[in-house]
Amino acid sequence: METFELKLAHRDGRLAVLEVAGYINNEAGEAIADTAATLLSEGHRVLILDLAGTRIINSIGISMLLEVLEKVIEVKGTLAFCCLSPSIAKTFQIMGLAQYAKIFPDRAQALAALSVES
Amino acid sequence: MADGCRRRIVLPREPHAELAAVPLVDLLGERLGFSRDTLAEIKLALVEACLNALEYGQGEVEVEVVAHADAPARLEITVTDHGAGFDVSIVPQPDLTAKLHASRKRGWGIELMRHLMDEVEVHSTPGLTRVRLVRKRKEA
């Protein structure tokens, strides 16, 4: 099993990028939610989750990501995902996540689009 | 059918047990020539079925993966548990907007299985729940 790792890879003004690697289950989802809550409390309003290192996610992990999304929406911020594996991209598409979160093919495109917003 | 096309595992009662059967999908799916991306989708569906069985079942949770090489080539997965059972017909279809405003944001498992697999059958009675998942290989 891929070991879960979470890293604050970039922060610039209101924008922050979290690199997520490994299996996103309940524990990993909680870790992401806790870190996201801290970033929001520090004033960041644009969060990018880079899932390049994640190949599998379960529905409990997904529910934790929805907790993050709810909190971001509450502060009128933006949640974005990038570097999704095809199966995770399909999962998000099934859920209709693009209604509320932005999805980019890679981090460079996410930063280019969202740095303006931040 | 040759025994090499059928694998069974009893999930251990330990953290990440829902992943224990994932290697069987890789093993048999690769033999059938499934693409890596399709196998990834099958594994997501399998994990959801195992999570439900581990959470709501009792006793042993058994997973069987069968590779059918005859046309249409397909992987068939059966997850069996011995919990109280449930009526799949009353499981609500999740709605993202509603979930975002709800305290409980879970409830995506069956919906994901239905979209990621070609067939999903749930037979559930008190003491025996069997979820059968089938994914066919796309012909070139």
Short mmCIF file of N, CA, C and O in Angstrom, two decimals, chain B residues 13 48-64 77-89 91 110 113 120-133:
data_model
loop_
_atom_site.label_atom_id
_atom_site.label_comp_id
_atom_site.label_asym_id
_atom_site.label_seq_id
_atom_site.Cartn_x
_atom_site.Cartn_y
_atom_site.Cartn_z
N ARG B 13 -9.23 -8.85 9.85
CA ARG B 13 -9.83 -7.76 10.65
C ARG B 13 -8.70 -6.89 11.17
O ARG B 13 -8.25 -7.02 12.31
N GLU B 48 -14.88 -0.24 -2.23
CA GLU B 48 -16.17 0.20 -1.67
C GLU B 48 -17.00 -0.98 -1.18
O GLU B 48 -17.60 -0.92 -0.10
N ALA B 49 -17.03 -2.04 -1.96
CA ALA B 49 -17.80 -3.22 -1.54
C ALA B 49 -17.20 -3.81 -0.26
O ALA B 49 -17.94 -4.21 0.66
N CYS B 50 -15.89 -3.85 -0.18
CA CYS B 50 -15.24 -4.40 1.02
C CYS B 50 -15.46 -3.50 2.23
O CYS B 50 -15.68 -3.99 3.36
N LEU B 51 -15.40 -2.20 2.02
CA LEU B 51 -15.64 -1.27 3.15
C LEU B 51 -17.02 -1.50 3.74
O LEU B 51 -17.18 -1.56 4.97
N ASN B 52 -18.02 -1.61 2.87
CA ASN B 52 -19.39 -1.84 3.36
C ASN B 52 -19.47 -3.15 4.13
O ASN B 52 -20.09 -3.21 5.20
N ALA B 53 -18.86 -4.19 3.58
CA ALA B 53 -18.94 -5.50 4.22
C ALA B 53 -18.23 -5.49 5.57
O ALA B 53 -18.71 -6.08 6.55
N LEU B 54 -17.10 -4.82 5.64
CA LEU B 54 -16.35 -4.77 6.90
C LEU B 54 -17.07 -3.92 7.93
O LEU B 54 -17.04 -4.22 9.13
N GLU B 55 -17.74 -2.87 7.46
CA GLU B 55 -18.40 -1.96 8.40
C GLU B 55 -19.72 -2.53 8.92
O GLU B 55 -20.03 -2.41 10.10
N TYR B 56 -20.47 -3.15 8.02
CA TYR B 56 -21.81 -3.58 8.41
C TYR B 56 -21.94 -5.09 8.60
O TYR B 56 -22.95 -5.55 9.12
N GLY B 57 -20.93 -5.82 8.14
CA GLY B 57 -21.01 -7.27 8.26
C GLY B 57 -20.51 -7.76 9.60
O GLY B 57 -19.97 -7.00 10.41
N GLN B 58 -20.71 -9.04 9.80
CA GLN B 58 -20.18 -9.70 10.99
C GLN B 58 -19.48 -10.97 10.53
O GLN B 58 -19.77 -11.50 9.47
N GLY B 59 -18.60 -11.48 11.38
CA GLY B 59 -17.89 -12.70 11.00
C GLY B 59 -16.95 -12.45 9.85
O GLY B 59 -16.44 -11.35 9.66
N GLU B 60 -16.74 -13.49 9.06
CA GLU B 60 -15.77 -13.39 7.98
C GLU B 60 -16.35 -12.62 6.78
O GLU B 60 -17.52 -12.79 6.44
N VAL B 61 -15.50 -11.83 6.19
CA VAL B 61 -15.82 -11.21 4.91
C VAL B 61 -14.96 -11.88 3.86
O VAL B 61 -13.74 -11.88 3.95
N GLU B 62 -15.63 -12.49 2.88
CA GLU B 62 -14.90 -13.24 1.86
C GLU B 62 -15.01 -12.53 0.51
O GLU B 62 -16.09 -12.03 0.16
N VAL B 63 -13.90 -12.50 -0.19
CA VAL B 63 -13.88 -11.92 -1.52
C VAL B 63 -13.43 -12.99 -2.50
O VAL B 63 -12.42 -13.67 -2.27
N GLU B 64 -14.17 -13.13 -3.58
CA GLU B 64 -13.78 -14.05 -4.64
C GLU B 64 -13.66 -13.25 -5.94
O GLU B 64 -14.54 -12.46 -6.27
N ILE B 77 -16.41 -10.23 -9.41
CA ILE B 77 -15.98 -10.14 -8.01
C ILE B 77 -17.21 -10.34 -7.13
O ILE B 77 -18.26 -9.72 -7.37
N THR B 78 -17.08 -11.18 -6.14
CA THR B 78 -18.17 -11.37 -5.19
C THR B 78 -17.65 -11.11 -3.79
O THR B 78 -16.63 -11.69 -3.38
N VAL B 79 -18.32 -10.22 -3.08
CA VAL B 79 -17.96 -9.89 -1.70
C VAL B 79 -19.11 -10.36 -0.81
O VAL B 79 -20.25 -9.95 -0.99
N THR B 80 -18.79 -11.23 0.12
CA THR B 80 -19.82 -11.86 0.96
C THR B 80 -19.57 -11.52 2.43
O THR B 80 -18.45 -11.64 2.92
N ASP B 81 -20.63 -11.07 3.10
CA ASP B 81 -20.52 -10.85 4.55
C ASP B 81 -21.73 -11.45 5.24
O ASP B 81 -22.66 -11.93 4.60
N HIS B 82 -21.70 -11.43 6.55
CA HIS B 82 -22.74 -12.09 7.33
C HIS B 82 -23.36 -11.13 8.34
O HIS B 82 -23.57 -11.48 9.50
N GLY B 83 -23.63 -9.94 7.88
CA GLY B 83 -24.23 -8.93 8.75
C GLY B 83 -25.75 -9.00 8.74
O GLY B 83 -26.34 -9.97 8.25
N ALA B 84 -26.34 -7.92 9.24
CA ALA B 84 -27.80 -7.89 9.37
C ALA B 84 -28.50 -7.79 8.02
O ALA B 84 -29.69 -8.10 7.90
N GLY B 85 -27.76 -7.37 7.01
CA GLY B 85 -28.36 -7.20 5.70
C GLY B 85 -29.03 -5.84 5.54
O GLY B 85 -29.22 -5.11 6.52
N PHE B 86 -29.35 -5.50 4.31
CA PHE B 86 -30.00 -4.21 4.05
C PHE B 86 -30.79 -4.31 2.76
O PHE B 86 -30.58 -5.21 1.95
N ASP B 87 -31.70 -3.36 2.60
CA ASP B 87 -32.52 -3.30 1.39
C ASP B 87 -31.91 -2.28 0.44
O ASP B 87 -32.03 -1.07 0.67
N VAL B 88 -31.25 -2.78 -0.59
CA VAL B 88 -30.54 -1.87 -1.48
C VAL B 88 -31.50 -0.93 -2.21
O VAL B 88 -31.11 0.18 -2.62
N SER B 89 -32.77 -1.35 -2.33
CA SER B 89 -33.73 -0.51 -3.08
C SER B 89 -34.06 0.79 -2.35
O SER B 89 -34.59 1.72 -2.95
N VAL B 91 -31.69 2.46 -0.53
CA VAL B 91 -30.47 3.26 -0.35
C VAL B 91 -30.58 4.49 -1.24
O VAL B 91 -30.74 4.37 -2.46
N ILE B 110 -22.24 2.68 -3.09
CA ILE B 110 -23.01 1.93 -4.08
C ILE B 110 -23.12 2.71 -5.39
O ILE B 110 -23.02 2.15 -6.48
N MET B 113 -19.88 2.24 -7.20
CA MET B 113 -19.81 0.88 -7.78
C MET B 113 -20.64 0.79 -9.05
O MET B 113 -20.21 0.21 -10.06
N VAL B 120 -23.79 -4.56 -11.19
CA VAL B 120 -23.72 -4.59 -9.73
C VAL B 120 -25.01 -5.25 -9.24
O VAL B 120 -26.11 -4.78 -9.53
N GLU B 121 -24.86 -6.34 -8.54
CA GLU B 121 -26.03 -7.02 -7.98
C GLU B 121 -25.82 -7.15 -6.48
O GLU B 121 -24.73 -7.53 -6.02
N VAL B 122 -26.86 -6.86 -5.74
CA VAL B 122 -26.81 -7.01 -4.29
C VAL B 122 -27.91 -7.96 -3.87
O VAL B 122 -29.09 -7.72 -4.16
N HIS B 123 -27.52 -9.04 -3.24
CA HIS B 123 -28.49 -9.97 -2.65
C HIS B 123 -28.27 -9.93 -1.15
O HIS B 123 -27.18 -10.28 -0.68
N SER B 124 -29.26 -9.49 -0.42
CA SER B 124 -29.05 -9.30 1.01
C SER B 124 -30.23 -9.82 1.81
O SER B 124 -31.38 -9.43 1.56
N THR B 125 -29.94 -10.70 2.71
CA THR B 125 -30.93 -11.19 3.67
C THR B 125 -30.23 -11.19 5.03
O THR B 125 -29.00 -11.13 5.10
N PRO B 126 -31.00 -11.23 6.12
CA PRO B 126 -30.34 -11.26 7.43
C PRO B 126 -29.34 -12.40 7.51
O PRO B 126 -29.68 -13.56 7.28
N GLY B 127 -28.11 -12.07 7.77
CA GLY B 127 -27.06 -13.08 7.91
C GLY B 127 -26.24 -13.35 6.68
O GLY B 127 -25.21 -14.02 6.75
N LEU B 128 -26.70 -12.86 5.52
CA LEU B 128 -25.93 -13.10 4.30
C LEU B 128 -26.16 -11.97 3.30
O LEU B 128 -27.28 -11.79 2.81
N THR B 129 -25.09 -11.25 3.03
CA THR B 129 -25.14 -10.23 1.98
C THR B 129 -24.05 -10.55 0.96
O THR B 129 -22.90 -10.78 1.33
N ARG B 130 -24.47 -10.56 -0.28
CA ARG B 130 -23.53 -10.88 -1.35
C ARG B 130 -23.61 -9.79 -2.41
O ARG B 130 -24.69 -9.52 -2.95
N VAL B 131 -22.49 -9.14 -2.65
CA VAL B 131 -22.41 -8.09 -3.68
C VAL B 131 -21.58 -8.65 -4.83
O VAL B 131 -20.44 -9.08 -4.63
N ARG B 132 -22.18 -8.65 -5.99
CA ARG B 132 -21.50 -9.19 -7.18
C ARG B 132 -21.22 -8.05 -8.15
O ARG B 132 -22.13 -7.29 -8.52
N LEU B 133 -19.96 -7.94 -8.52
CA LEU B 133 -19.52 -6.87 -9.42
C LEU B 133 -18.93 -7.49 -10.68
O LEU B 133 -18.11 -8.43 -10.56
#
